Amino acid sequence: MSEVHEALGLPVPIVPPPTVTRAMTATRRALGRTQDRMTVPFQVVFDRMFGLLDNKALFIAVELGVPDVLEAGPLPVGRLAEETGADEDALDRVLRYLASRGVFRLGPDGRYANNAVTDVLRRNHPWSWRAWVLLIGSPWNWDIWKNLEVRVRGEGSATEAAHGCDFFTYVNERDPAAGAAFNEAMASGSRVQALLFAEHYDFEGVRHVCDVGGGSGSVLARVLTAHPALRGTLLELPALAADAARVFSETGVAERAEFVAGDFFESVPAGCDLYLLFSVIHDWGDEECARILQTVARAMKPGSRLAVVEPHIERGAAGNFAKATDLLMLAFTDDGRERTLSEFAALWRRAGLTERRRIVLPSLFDVFELVVASNS
Ligand SMILES: C[S@@+](CC[C@H](N)C(=O)[O-])C[C@H]1O[C@@H](n2cnc3c(N)ncnc32)[C@H](O)[C@@H]1O
């Protein structure tokens, strides 16, 4: 089993090409729509409305460490309550609901067990998604969602209404626990994308890579691990320095990786062969994106490339992941958004960049490879 299989949790030892993944996603959505058409409308409404129950129940189970306790094997709820310090009856009702939604297995003997879904929520799973559940279900995050209507009415930012400051000030300066949860979730998601990027992107001719807004360095560490001849620079806000030092040392790349504290609106290290903007552009409005891209373009030498890694919004009602993460941007940021391919193209033009090619990763995230227009 390859690392990509483990990371994606694929049941068979084949990584489907993006066209197949896209077709499978479309089929799944079509089946979901057929299921809706076979259901009376008010039940569809209830199913959507109860999304908050899924979120909260999942958060509680993961925060209590239920998937970790169940790693040793199935348990009756009484033992689970003892191990997690929870109220037995309440825990049973939460887990029973989750099992009815395909999260945890409830056996005929009344014992709960992990299934493939909850297995990836264990703390020690090598590709754990636990941090995402803790991020999206946390009370400070719910406070932001409670204020989404402020944003939709055009009365300001949801995060500002909830916490009195913008998202990055909140997570980086106001609430260290929220900051740790956010950075861990970003790192766990990006580690998977980085694994795919490191395998599918052509690093020919690249010796020095700069990850701009690279979080705690997990993407850069993965790229450097996969390509031992590369050196790397991580450009981030100063608050991320300690986390990055830990990631570089734990992954054994500290000698080839440096942390540069800075602001990507002002300047980034000059003269690298490859610049990365991994899940950064979607945090910002067009104006700010153009400034970030122009800052990177100024730092690029002839022959440098910039790889922007983001998913794109598909047209019409086609279901896609980016339409969900777009709502995260709506809640967390002032002007951040996911973009269609033509919106991305307009951004590149505005920043004086040319798209040389677009590579689609098996996760359906796009890698837009850009060069400075006057050098292309
Ligand atoms: C959505 S996170 C993506 C992190 C990372 N690229 C990844 O994929 O895991 C955006 C990152 O941009 C960083 N950031 C925000 N404003 C910044 C600025 N003005 N200069 C540099 N980095 C910034 C944040 O600290 C955060 O780590």
mmCIF file of C-alpha atoms and ligand atoms in Angstrom:
data_model
loop_
_atom_site.group_PDB
_atom_site.id
_atom_site.type_symbol
_atom_site.label_atom_id
_atom_site.label_comp_id
_atom_site.label_asym_id
_atom_site.label_seq_id
_atom_site.Cartn_x
_atom_site.Cartn_y
_atom_site.Cartn_z
ATOM 1 C CA MET A 1 0.000 0.000 0.000
ATOM 2 C CA SER A 2 1.534 3.353 -1.020
ATOM 3 C CA GLU A 3 1.541 6.448 1.181
ATOM 4 C CA VAL A 4 -0.965 8.110 -1.190
ATOM 5 C CA HIS A 5 -3.377 5.204 -0.617
ATOM 6 C CA GLU A 6 -3.013 5.457 3.115
ATOM 7 C CA ALA A 7 -3.437 9.222 3.069
ATOM 8 C CA LEU A 8 -6.569 9.157 0.919
ATOM 9 C CA GLY A 9 -7.947 6.012 2.582
ATOM 10 C CA LEU A 10 -8.496 4.371 -0.814
ATOM 11 C CA PRO A 11 -9.923 0.846 -0.610
ATOM 12 C CA VAL A 12 -7.999 -0.455 -3.659
ATOM 13 C CA PRO A 13 -4.317 -0.013 -4.554
ATOM 14 C CA ILE A 14 -5.018 2.248 -7.550
ATOM 15 C CA VAL A 15 -4.988 6.057 -7.477
ATOM 16 C CA PRO A 16 -7.782 6.957 -9.911
ATOM 17 C CA PRO A 17 -6.918 9.685 -12.439
ATOM 18 C CA PRO A 18 -8.686 13.035 -11.765
ATOM 19 C CA THR A 19 -11.195 12.424 -14.602
ATOM 20 C CA VAL A 20 -12.330 9.194 -12.918
ATOM 21 C CA THR A 21 -12.490 10.862 -9.485
ATOM 22 C CA ARG A 22 -14.530 13.698 -10.988
ATOM 23 C CA ALA A 23 -16.924 11.227 -12.651
ATOM 24 C CA MET A 24 -17.268 9.275 -9.381
ATOM 25 C CA THR A 25 -18.001 12.498 -7.475
ATOM 26 C CA ALA A 26 -20.646 13.491 -10.047
ATOM 27 C CA THR A 27 -22.231 10.023 -9.784
ATOM 28 C CA ARG A 28 -22.328 10.230 -5.980
ATOM 29 C CA ARG A 29 -24.023 13.655 -6.167
ATOM 30 C CA ALA A 30 -26.517 12.352 -8.736
ATOM 31 C CA LEU A 31 -27.378 9.433 -6.405
ATOM 32 C CA GLY A 32 -27.844 11.947 -3.567
ATOM 33 C CA ARG A 33 -30.224 14.016 -5.716
ATOM 34 C CA THR A 34 -32.130 10.844 -6.667
ATOM 35 C CA GLN A 35 -32.414 10.000 -2.959
ATOM 36 C CA ASP A 36 -33.801 13.518 -2.339
ATOM 37 C CA ARG A 37 -36.379 13.079 -5.113
ATOM 38 C CA MET A 38 -37.500 9.834 -3.448
ATOM 39 C CA THR A 39 -37.988 11.694 -0.156
ATOM 40 C CA VAL A 40 -40.834 14.040 0.782
ATOM 41 C CA PRO A 41 -39.637 17.677 0.676
ATOM 42 C CA PHE A 42 -39.924 18.407 4.395
ATOM 43 C CA GLN A 43 -37.644 15.437 5.142
ATOM 44 C CA VAL A 44 -35.025 16.886 2.816
ATOM 45 C CA VAL A 45 -35.386 20.163 4.734
ATOM 46 C CA PHE A 46 -34.926 18.362 8.062
ATOM 47 C CA ASP A 47 -31.915 16.464 6.776
ATOM 48 C CA ARG A 48 -30.175 19.710 5.758
ATOM 49 C CA MET A 49 -31.313 21.596 8.851
ATOM 50 C CA PHE A 50 -29.928 18.936 11.163
ATOM 51 C CA GLY A 51 -26.430 19.403 9.766
ATOM 52 C CA LEU A 52 -25.631 21.199 13.006
ATOM 53 C CA LEU A 53 -26.382 18.002 14.948
ATOM 54 C CA ASP A 54 -23.810 16.098 12.915
ATOM 55 C CA ASN A 55 -21.270 18.821 13.537
ATOM 56 C CA LYS A 56 -21.806 19.012 17.301
ATOM 57 C CA ALA A 57 -22.173 15.269 17.921
ATOM 58 C CA LEU A 58 -18.991 14.590 15.953
ATOM 59 C CA PHE A 59 -17.123 17.328 17.828
ATOM 60 C CA ILE A 60 -18.196 15.934 21.226
ATOM 61 C CA ALA A 61 -17.238 12.349 20.349
ATOM 62 C CA VAL A 62 -13.844 13.425 19.013
ATOM 63 C CA GLU A 63 -13.095 15.847 21.833
ATOM 64 C CA LEU A 64 -13.908 13.118 24.384
ATOM 65 C CA GLY A 65 -11.503 10.854 22.501
ATOM 66 C CA VAL A 66 -14.075 8.121 21.722
ATOM 67 C CA PRO A 67 -12.284 7.007 18.501
ATOM 68 C CA ASP A 68 -9.033 6.750 20.518
ATOM 69 C CA VAL A 69 -10.625 4.630 23.254
ATOM 70 C CA LEU A 70 -12.246 2.348 20.658
ATOM 71 C CA GLU A 71 -8.905 1.666 18.986
ATOM 72 C CA ALA A 72 -8.484 -1.316 21.359
ATOM 73 C CA GLY A 73 -11.801 -2.808 20.198
ATOM 74 C CA PRO A 74 -15.604 -2.532 20.590
ATOM 75 C CA LEU A 75 -16.964 -1.393 23.968
ATOM 76 C CA PRO A 76 -20.359 -1.021 25.635
ATOM 77 C CA VAL A 77 -21.318 2.576 26.324
ATOM 78 C CA GLY A 78 -20.881 2.130 30.096
ATOM 79 C CA ARG A 79 -17.153 1.456 29.628
ATOM 80 C CA LEU A 80 -16.847 4.289 27.109
ATOM 81 C CA ALA A 81 -18.467 6.682 29.587
ATOM 82 C CA GLU A 82 -16.046 5.579 32.312
ATOM 83 C CA GLU A 83 -13.018 5.965 30.046
ATOM 84 C CA THR A 84 -14.032 9.413 28.757
ATOM 85 C CA GLY A 85 -15.624 10.815 31.938
ATOM 86 C CA ALA A 86 -18.961 11.372 30.160
ATOM 87 C CA ASP A 87 -22.574 10.927 31.283
ATOM 88 C CA GLU A 88 -23.498 7.404 30.144
ATOM 89 C CA ASP A 89 -27.050 8.109 28.954
ATOM 90 C CA ALA A 90 -26.125 11.325 27.113
ATOM 91 C CA LEU A 91 -23.098 9.718 25.493
ATOM 92 C CA ASP A 92 -25.202 6.758 24.352
ATOM 93 C CA ARG A 93 -27.704 9.095 22.676
ATOM 94 C CA VAL A 94 -24.967 11.044 20.912
ATOM 95 C CA LEU A 95 -23.196 7.893 19.691
ATOM 96 C CA ARG A 96 -26.456 6.210 18.692
ATOM 97 C CA TYR A 97 -27.264 9.248 16.519
ATOM 98 C CA LEU A 98 -23.791 9.224 14.974
ATOM 99 C CA ALA A 99 -23.993 5.475 14.274
ATOM 100 C CA SER A 100 -27.292 6.112 12.462
ATOM 101 C CA ARG A 101 -25.342 8.566 10.254
ATOM 102 C CA GLY A 102 -22.585 6.090 9.386
ATOM 103 C CA VAL A 103 -20.168 7.442 12.005
ATOM 104 C CA PHE A 104 -19.143 4.615 14.434
ATOM 105 C CA ARG A 105 -20.650 1.125 14.240
ATOM 106 C CA LEU A 106 -23.270 -0.063 16.701
ATOM 107 C CA GLY A 107 -23.172 -3.850 16.844
ATOM 108 C CA PRO A 108 -26.118 -6.190 17.533
ATOM 109 C CA ASP A 109 -24.543 -6.815 20.979
ATOM 110 C CA GLY A 110 -25.004 -3.097 21.759
ATOM 111 C CA ARG A 111 -21.267 -2.337 21.706
ATOM 112 C CA TYR A 112 -19.824 0.617 19.792
ATOM 113 C CA ALA A 113 -16.849 0.186 17.454
ATOM 114 C CA ASN A 114 -14.780 2.342 15.138
ATOM 115 C CA ASN A 115 -15.519 2.040 11.432
ATOM 116 C CA ALA A 116 -13.498 3.370 8.477
ATOM 117 C CA VAL A 117 -14.871 6.886 9.128
ATOM 118 C CA THR A 118 -14.033 7.113 12.827
ATOM 119 C CA ASP A 119 -10.713 5.367 12.363
ATOM 120 C CA VAL A 120 -9.390 8.506 10.628
ATOM 121 C CA LEU A 121 -10.490 10.552 13.664
ATOM 122 C CA ARG A 122 -8.046 8.824 16.011
ATOM 123 C CA ARG A 123 -5.361 11.062 17.488
ATOM 124 C CA ASN A 124 -2.601 8.653 16.426
ATOM 125 C CA HIS A 125 -3.863 7.917 12.899
ATOM 126 C CA PRO A 126 -1.003 8.905 10.561
ATOM 127 C CA TRP A 127 -3.451 10.835 8.350
ATOM 128 C CA SER A 128 -5.892 11.934 11.046
ATOM 129 C CA TRP A 129 -8.717 14.414 10.271
ATOM 130 C CA ARG A 130 -9.367 14.921 14.003
ATOM 131 C CA ALA A 131 -8.006 18.492 13.951
ATOM 132 C CA TRP A 132 -10.604 19.513 11.330
ATOM 133 C CA VAL A 133 -13.464 18.256 13.493
ATOM 134 C CA LEU A 134 -12.047 20.135 16.489
ATOM 135 C CA LEU A 135 -11.663 23.299 14.389
ATOM 136 C CA ILE A 136 -15.079 23.362 12.736
ATOM 137 C CA GLY A 137 -17.009 22.163 15.795
ATOM 138 C CA SER A 138 -15.338 24.346 18.423
ATOM 139 C CA PRO A 139 -17.417 26.912 20.341
ATOM 140 C CA TRP A 140 -15.283 29.854 19.090
ATOM 141 C CA ASN A 141 -15.953 28.698 15.528
ATOM 142 C CA TRP A 142 -19.691 28.370 16.200
ATOM 143 C CA ASP A 143 -19.625 31.969 17.434
ATOM 144 C CA ILE A 144 -18.460 32.964 13.942
ATOM 145 C CA TRP A 145 -21.161 30.890 12.203
ATOM 146 C CA LYS A 146 -23.808 32.417 14.460
ATOM 147 C CA ASN A 147 -22.904 35.712 12.830
ATOM 148 C CA LEU A 148 -22.847 34.583 9.195
ATOM 149 C CA GLU A 149 -26.094 36.428 8.540
ATOM 150 C CA VAL A 150 -24.296 39.682 9.416
ATOM 151 C CA ARG A 151 -21.995 39.002 6.466
ATOM 152 C CA VAL A 152 -24.822 37.911 4.147
ATOM 153 C CA ARG A 153 -26.846 41.042 4.940
ATOM 154 C CA GLY A 154 -23.769 43.041 3.958
ATOM 155 C CA GLU A 155 -23.394 44.469 7.462
ATOM 156 C CA GLY A 156 -19.743 43.478 7.983
ATOM 157 C CA SER A 157 -17.565 40.491 8.754
ATOM 158 C CA ALA A 158 -18.918 37.465 10.681
ATOM 159 C CA THR A 159 -15.595 36.972 12.483
ATOM 160 C CA GLU A 160 -15.413 40.662 13.431
ATOM 161 C CA ALA A 161 -18.990 40.502 14.763
ATOM 162 C CA ALA A 162 -18.159 37.376 16.798
ATOM 163 C CA HIS A 163 -14.695 38.240 18.099
ATOM 164 C CA GLY A 164 -14.124 41.943 17.448
ATOM 165 C CA CYS A 165 -11.154 41.379 15.115
ATOM 166 C CA ASP A 166 -10.262 39.669 11.840
ATOM 167 C CA PHE A 167 -9.711 35.904 11.665
ATOM 168 C CA PHE A 168 -5.901 35.835 11.569
ATOM 169 C CA THR A 169 -5.610 38.357 14.429
ATOM 170 C CA TYR A 170 -7.990 36.158 16.423
ATOM 171 C CA VAL A 171 -6.192 32.862 15.822
ATOM 172 C CA ASN A 172 -2.640 34.232 15.867
ATOM 173 C CA GLU A 173 -2.894 36.807 18.681
ATOM 174 C CA ARG A 174 -6.086 36.566 20.750
ATOM 175 C CA ASP A 175 -6.790 32.883 21.376
ATOM 176 C CA PRO A 176 -3.774 30.534 21.463
ATOM 177 C CA ALA A 177 -5.962 27.407 21.711
ATOM 178 C CA ALA A 178 -7.926 28.493 18.628
ATOM 179 C CA GLY A 179 -4.633 29.268 16.874
ATOM 180 C CA ALA A 180 -3.283 25.808 17.676
ATOM 181 C CA ALA A 181 -6.530 24.199 16.452
ATOM 182 C CA PHE A 182 -6.493 26.232 13.229
ATOM 183 C CA ASN A 183 -2.829 25.591 12.446
ATOM 184 C CA GLU A 184 -3.152 21.880 13.202
ATOM 185 C CA ALA A 185 -6.211 21.566 10.945
ATOM 186 C CA MET A 186 -4.459 23.465 8.132
ATOM 187 C CA ALA A 187 -1.388 21.290 8.546
ATOM 188 C CA SER A 188 -3.342 18.020 8.513
ATOM 189 C CA GLY A 189 -5.292 18.963 5.371
ATOM 190 C CA SER A 190 -2.260 20.370 3.619
ATOM 191 C CA ARG A 191 -0.117 17.342 4.413
ATOM 192 C CA VAL A 192 -2.360 15.273 2.151
ATOM 193 C CA GLN A 193 -2.380 17.900 -0.621
ATOM 194 C CA ALA A 194 1.377 18.323 -0.189
ATOM 195 C CA LEU A 195 1.942 14.584 -0.562
ATOM 196 C CA LEU A 196 0.010 14.660 -3.852
ATOM 197 C CA PHE A 197 1.738 17.867 -4.970
ATOM 198 C CA ALA A 198 5.201 16.495 -4.165
ATOM 199 C CA GLU A 199 4.423 13.383 -6.256
ATOM 200 C CA HIS A 200 2.627 14.979 -9.209
ATOM 201 C CA TYR A 201 4.397 18.292 -9.727
ATOM 202 C CA ASP A 202 7.510 18.381 -11.903
ATOM 203 C CA PHE A 203 10.381 19.844 -9.828
ATOM 204 C CA GLU A 204 12.846 19.658 -12.751
ATOM 205 C CA GLY A 205 15.325 22.571 -12.483
ATOM 206 C CA VAL A 206 14.139 23.611 -8.992
ATOM 207 C CA ARG A 207 16.788 23.953 -6.283
ATOM 208 C CA HIS A 208 15.267 26.485 -3.913
ATOM 209 C CA VAL A 209 11.569 26.623 -3.084
ATOM 210 C CA CYS A 210 9.818 29.337 -1.064
ATOM 211 C CA ASP A 211 6.445 28.525 0.535
ATOM 212 C CA VAL A 212 4.652 31.852 0.941
ATOM 213 C CA GLY A 213 2.129 31.848 3.814
ATOM 214 C CA GLY A 214 3.167 28.247 4.406
ATOM 215 C CA GLY A 215 1.622 27.908 7.873
ATOM 216 C CA SER A 216 3.581 25.685 10.226
ATOM 217 C CA GLY A 217 5.704 24.311 7.387
ATOM 218 C CA SER A 218 4.102 20.915 6.818
ATOM 219 C CA VAL A 219 3.799 21.441 3.047
ATOM 220 C CA LEU A 220 7.393 22.573 2.727
ATOM 221 C CA ALA A 221 8.612 19.707 4.927
ATOM 222 C CA ARG A 222 6.796 17.193 2.724
ATOM 223 C CA VAL A 223 8.243 18.700 -0.473
ATOM 224 C CA LEU A 224 11.764 18.684 0.986
ATOM 225 C CA THR A 225 11.373 15.099 2.217
ATOM 226 C CA ALA A 226 10.244 13.935 -1.232
ATOM 227 C CA HIS A 227 13.034 15.873 -2.986
ATOM 228 C CA PRO A 228 16.238 15.589 -0.932
ATOM 229 C CA ALA A 229 18.252 17.941 -3.202
ATOM 230 C CA LEU A 230 15.937 20.912 -2.530
ATOM 231 C CA ARG A 231 16.365 23.776 -0.047
ATOM 232 C CA GLY A 232 13.339 25.571 1.297
ATOM 233 C CA THR A 233 12.254 28.881 2.794
ATOM 234 C CA LEU A 234 9.023 29.381 4.690
ATOM 235 C CA LEU A 235 7.664 32.950 4.635
ATOM 236 C CA GLU A 236 5.094 33.426 7.418
ATOM 237 C CA LEU A 237 3.878 35.704 10.168
ATOM 238 C CA PRO A 238 6.244 35.621 13.185
ATOM 239 C CA ALA A 239 3.686 33.768 15.355
ATOM 240 C CA LEU A 240 4.315 30.597 13.321
ATOM 241 C CA ALA A 241 8.100 30.450 13.928
ATOM 242 C CA ALA A 242 8.093 28.010 16.862
ATOM 243 C CA ASP A 243 5.616 25.640 15.195
ATOM 244 C CA ALA A 244 7.670 25.631 12.002
ATOM 245 C CA ALA A 245 10.906 24.899 13.900
ATOM 246 C CA ARG A 246 9.177 21.901 15.525
ATOM 247 C CA VAL A 247 7.816 20.606 12.178
ATOM 248 C CA PHE A 248 11.207 20.993 10.437
ATOM 249 C CA SER A 249 13.001 19.190 13.236
ATOM 250 C CA GLU A 250 10.412 16.377 13.556
ATOM 251 C CA THR A 251 10.501 15.728 9.820
ATOM 252 C CA GLY A 252 14.308 15.819 9.624
ATOM 253 C CA VAL A 253 14.539 18.727 7.158
ATOM 254 C CA ALA A 254 15.773 21.445 9.570
ATOM 255 C CA GLU A 255 19.169 21.711 7.872
ATOM 256 C CA ARG A 256 17.587 22.492 4.496
ATOM 257 C CA ALA A 257 14.709 24.689 5.688
ATOM 258 C CA GLU A 258 14.702 28.234 7.020
ATOM 259 C CA PHE A 259 11.904 30.320 8.498
ATOM 260 C CA VAL A 260 11.593 33.954 7.393
ATOM 261 C CA ALA A 261 9.159 36.124 9.357
ATOM 262 C CA GLY A 262 7.460 38.562 7.027
ATOM 263 C CA ASP A 263 4.351 39.951 5.426
ATOM 264 C CA PHE A 264 3.423 38.736 1.951
ATOM 265 C CA PHE A 265 1.866 42.122 1.195
ATOM 266 C CA GLU A 266 5.297 43.743 1.631
ATOM 267 C CA SER A 267 8.012 41.408 0.380
ATOM 268 C CA VAL A 268 9.052 37.774 0.051
ATOM 269 C CA PRO A 269 12.585 36.348 -0.319
ATOM 270 C CA ALA A 270 13.917 37.051 -3.823
ATOM 271 C CA GLY A 271 15.407 34.750 -6.435
ATOM 272 C CA CYS A 272 13.926 31.340 -5.530
ATOM 273 C CA ASP A 273 13.270 28.882 -8.369
ATOM 274 C CA LEU A 274 9.773 27.964 -7.234
ATOM 275 C CA TYR A 275 7.280 29.896 -5.103
ATOM 276 C CA LEU A 276 4.265 28.203 -3.563
ATOM 277 C CA LEU A 277 0.961 29.749 -2.528
ATOM 278 C CA PHE A 278 -0.898 26.838 -0.974
ATOM 279 C CA SER A 279 -4.491 27.610 0.088
ATOM 280 C CA VAL A 280 -3.565 31.263 0.610
ATOM 281 C CA ILE A 281 -5.223 33.103 -2.291
ATOM 282 C CA HIS A 282 -8.732 32.022 -1.250
ATOM 283 C CA ASP A 283 -8.389 33.913 2.052
ATOM 284 C CA TRP A 284 -8.390 37.261 0.242
ATOM 285 C CA GLY A 285 -10.390 39.512 -2.085
ATOM 286 C CA ASP A 286 -9.203 40.290 -5.618
ATOM 287 C CA GLU A 287 -7.455 43.498 -4.567
ATOM 288 C CA GLU A 288 -5.377 41.781 -1.862
ATOM 289 C CA CYS A 289 -4.715 38.727 -4.074
ATOM 290 C CA ALA A 290 -3.302 40.983 -6.768
ATOM 291 C CA ARG A 291 -1.010 42.585 -4.155
ATOM 292 C CA ILE A 292 0.199 39.181 -2.865
ATOM 293 C CA LEU A 293 0.782 37.898 -6.410
ATOM 294 C CA GLN A 294 2.586 41.101 -7.396
ATOM 295 C CA THR A 295 4.833 40.846 -4.314
ATOM 296 C CA VAL A 296 5.786 37.316 -5.369
ATOM 297 C CA ALA A 297 6.180 38.356 -9.033
ATOM 298 C CA ARG A 298 8.620 41.113 -7.960
ATOM 299 C CA ALA A 299 10.725 38.526 -6.111
ATOM 300 C CA MET A 300 10.827 36.124 -9.075
ATOM 301 C CA LYS A 301 13.905 35.981 -11.321
ATOM 302 C CA PRO A 302 13.749 34.955 -15.010
ATOM 303 C CA GLY A 303 12.965 31.228 -14.980
ATOM 304 C CA SER A 304 11.209 31.302 -11.577
ATOM 305 C CA ARG A 305 7.778 29.726 -11.372
ATOM 306 C CA LEU A 306 4.897 30.239 -8.991
ATOM 307 C CA ALA A 307 2.574 27.325 -8.140
ATOM 308 C CA VAL A 308 -0.805 28.359 -6.734
ATOM 309 C CA VAL A 309 -2.639 25.385 -5.225
ATOM 310 C CA GLU A 310 -6.397 25.807 -4.754
ATOM 311 C CA PRO A 311 -9.566 23.966 -5.780
ATOM 312 C CA HIS A 312 -11.809 25.784 -8.267
ATOM 313 C CA ILE A 313 -15.554 26.408 -8.234
ATOM 314 C CA GLU A 314 -17.416 24.437 -10.873
ATOM 315 C CA ARG A 315 -20.111 26.220 -12.839
ATOM 316 C CA GLY A 316 -23.832 25.955 -12.122
ATOM 317 C CA ALA A 317 -25.302 23.617 -9.528
ATOM 318 C CA ALA A 318 -22.601 20.937 -9.941
ATOM 319 C CA GLY A 319 -21.640 19.848 -6.451
ATOM 320 C CA ASN A 320 -18.044 20.420 -5.538
ATOM 321 C CA PHE A 321 -15.907 20.752 -2.424
ATOM 322 C CA ALA A 322 -14.942 24.343 -3.258
ATOM 323 C CA LYS A 323 -18.576 25.456 -2.909
ATOM 324 C CA ALA A 324 -18.443 24.325 0.728
ATOM 325 C CA THR A 325 -15.027 25.807 1.503
ATOM 326 C CA ASP A 326 -16.247 29.018 -0.156
ATOM 327 C CA LEU A 327 -18.701 29.370 2.748
ATOM 328 C CA LEU A 328 -15.794 28.983 5.179
ATOM 329 C CA MET A 329 -14.192 31.949 3.419
ATOM 330 C CA LEU A 330 -17.446 33.877 3.661
ATOM 331 C CA ALA A 331 -17.552 33.271 7.423
ATOM 332 C CA PHE A 332 -13.861 33.641 8.270
ATOM 333 C CA THR A 333 -12.678 36.417 5.991
ATOM 334 C CA ASP A 334 -13.740 39.859 4.794
ATOM 335 C CA ASP A 335 -13.416 39.245 1.057
ATOM 336 C CA GLY A 336 -11.952 35.740 0.715
ATOM 337 C CA ARG A 337 -13.612 33.372 -1.746
ATOM 338 C CA GLU A 338 -13.081 30.273 -3.828
ATOM 339 C CA ARG A 339 -12.921 31.101 -7.539
ATOM 340 C CA THR A 340 -13.986 29.803 -10.935
ATOM 341 C CA LEU A 341 -11.304 29.157 -13.562
ATOM 342 C CA SER A 342 -12.155 32.429 -15.321
ATOM 343 C CA GLU A 343 -11.936 34.359 -12.032
ATOM 344 C CA PHE A 344 -8.473 32.868 -11.459
ATOM 345 C CA ALA A 345 -7.469 33.818 -15.019
ATOM 346 C CA ALA A 346 -8.546 37.434 -14.367
ATOM 347 C CA LEU A 347 -6.412 37.478 -11.199
ATOM 348 C CA TRP A 348 -3.308 36.259 -13.023
ATOM 349 C CA ARG A 349 -3.776 38.943 -15.717
ATOM 350 C CA ARG A 350 -4.242 41.644 -13.100
ATOM 351 C CA ALA A 351 -0.968 40.644 -11.394
ATOM 352 C CA GLY A 352 0.998 40.446 -14.675
ATOM 353 C CA LEU A 353 1.326 36.647 -14.537
ATOM 354 C CA THR A 354 0.777 34.048 -17.264
ATOM 355 C CA GLU A 355 -0.646 30.598 -16.598
ATOM 356 C CA ARG A 356 1.756 28.100 -18.172
ATOM 357 C CA ARG A 357 -0.240 25.014 -17.245
ATOM 358 C CA ARG A 358 -2.785 23.642 -14.809
ATOM 359 C CA ILE A 359 -2.256 20.259 -13.194
ATOM 360 C CA VAL A 360 -5.177 18.567 -11.444
ATOM 361 C CA LEU A 361 -4.171 16.554 -8.355
ATOM 362 C CA PRO A 362 -6.006 13.284 -7.495
ATOM 363 C CA SER A 363 -7.796 15.300 -4.753
ATOM 364 C CA LEU A 364 -9.155 17.542 -7.575
ATOM 365 C CA PHE A 365 -7.171 20.510 -6.222
ATOM 366 C CA ASP A 366 -5.603 22.510 -9.065
ATOM 367 C CA VAL A 367 -1.960 23.493 -9.352
ATOM 368 C CA PHE A 368 -1.788 26.678 -11.436
ATOM 369 C CA GLU A 369 1.767 27.100 -12.682
ATOM 370 C CA LEU A 370 2.441 30.793 -13.320
ATOM 371 C CA VAL A 371 5.329 32.790 -14.706
ATOM 372 C CA VAL A 372 5.860 36.531 -14.956
ATOM 373 C CA ALA A 373 4.156 37.599 -18.196
ATOM 374 C CA SER A 374 7.148 39.619 -19.453
ATOM 375 C CA ASN A 375 9.430 36.544 -18.976
ATOM 376 C CA SER A 376 7.110 34.023 -20.621
HETATM 377 C C1 LIG B 1 -5.191 29.144 5.042
HETATM 378 S S1 LIG B 1 -3.641 29.247 5.801
HETATM 379 C C2 LIG B 1 -2.669 28.214 4.715
HETATM 380 C C3 LIG B 1 -1.419 27.746 5.349
HETATM 381 C C4 LIG B 1 -0.580 26.796 4.494
HETATM 382 N N1 LIG B 1 -0.217 27.356 3.214
HETATM 383 C C5 LIG B 1 -1.273 25.467 4.322
HETATM 384 O O1 LIG B 1 -1.755 25.187 3.238
HETATM 385 O O2 LIG B 1 -1.363 24.739 5.319
HETATM 386 C C6 LIG B 1 -3.075 30.888 5.337
HETATM 387 C C7 LIG B 1 -1.755 31.265 5.964
HETATM 388 O O3 LIG B 1 -1.428 32.609 5.585
HETATM 389 C C8 LIG B 1 -0.729 33.204 6.667
HETATM 390 N N2 LIG B 1 -0.788 34.669 6.541
HETATM 391 C C9 LIG B 1 -1.865 35.471 6.718
HETATM 392 N N3 LIG B 1 -1.530 36.755 6.508
HETATM 393 C C10 LIG B 1 -0.206 36.762 6.179
HETATM 394 C C11 LIG B 1 0.704 37.800 5.807
HETATM 395 N N4 LIG B 1 0.308 39.083 5.740
HETATM 396 N N5 LIG B 1 1.983 37.453 5.500
HETATM 397 C C12 LIG B 1 2.379 36.150 5.564
HETATM 398 N N6 LIG B 1 1.551 35.112 5.895
HETATM 399 C C13 LIG B 1 0.268 35.421 6.202
HETATM 400 C C14 LIG B 1 -1.466 32.684 7.891
HETATM 401 O O4 LIG B 1 -0.677 32.798 9.070
HETATM 402 C C15 LIG B 1 -1.772 31.241 7.497
HETATM 403 O O5 LIG B 1 -0.802 30.339 7.954
#
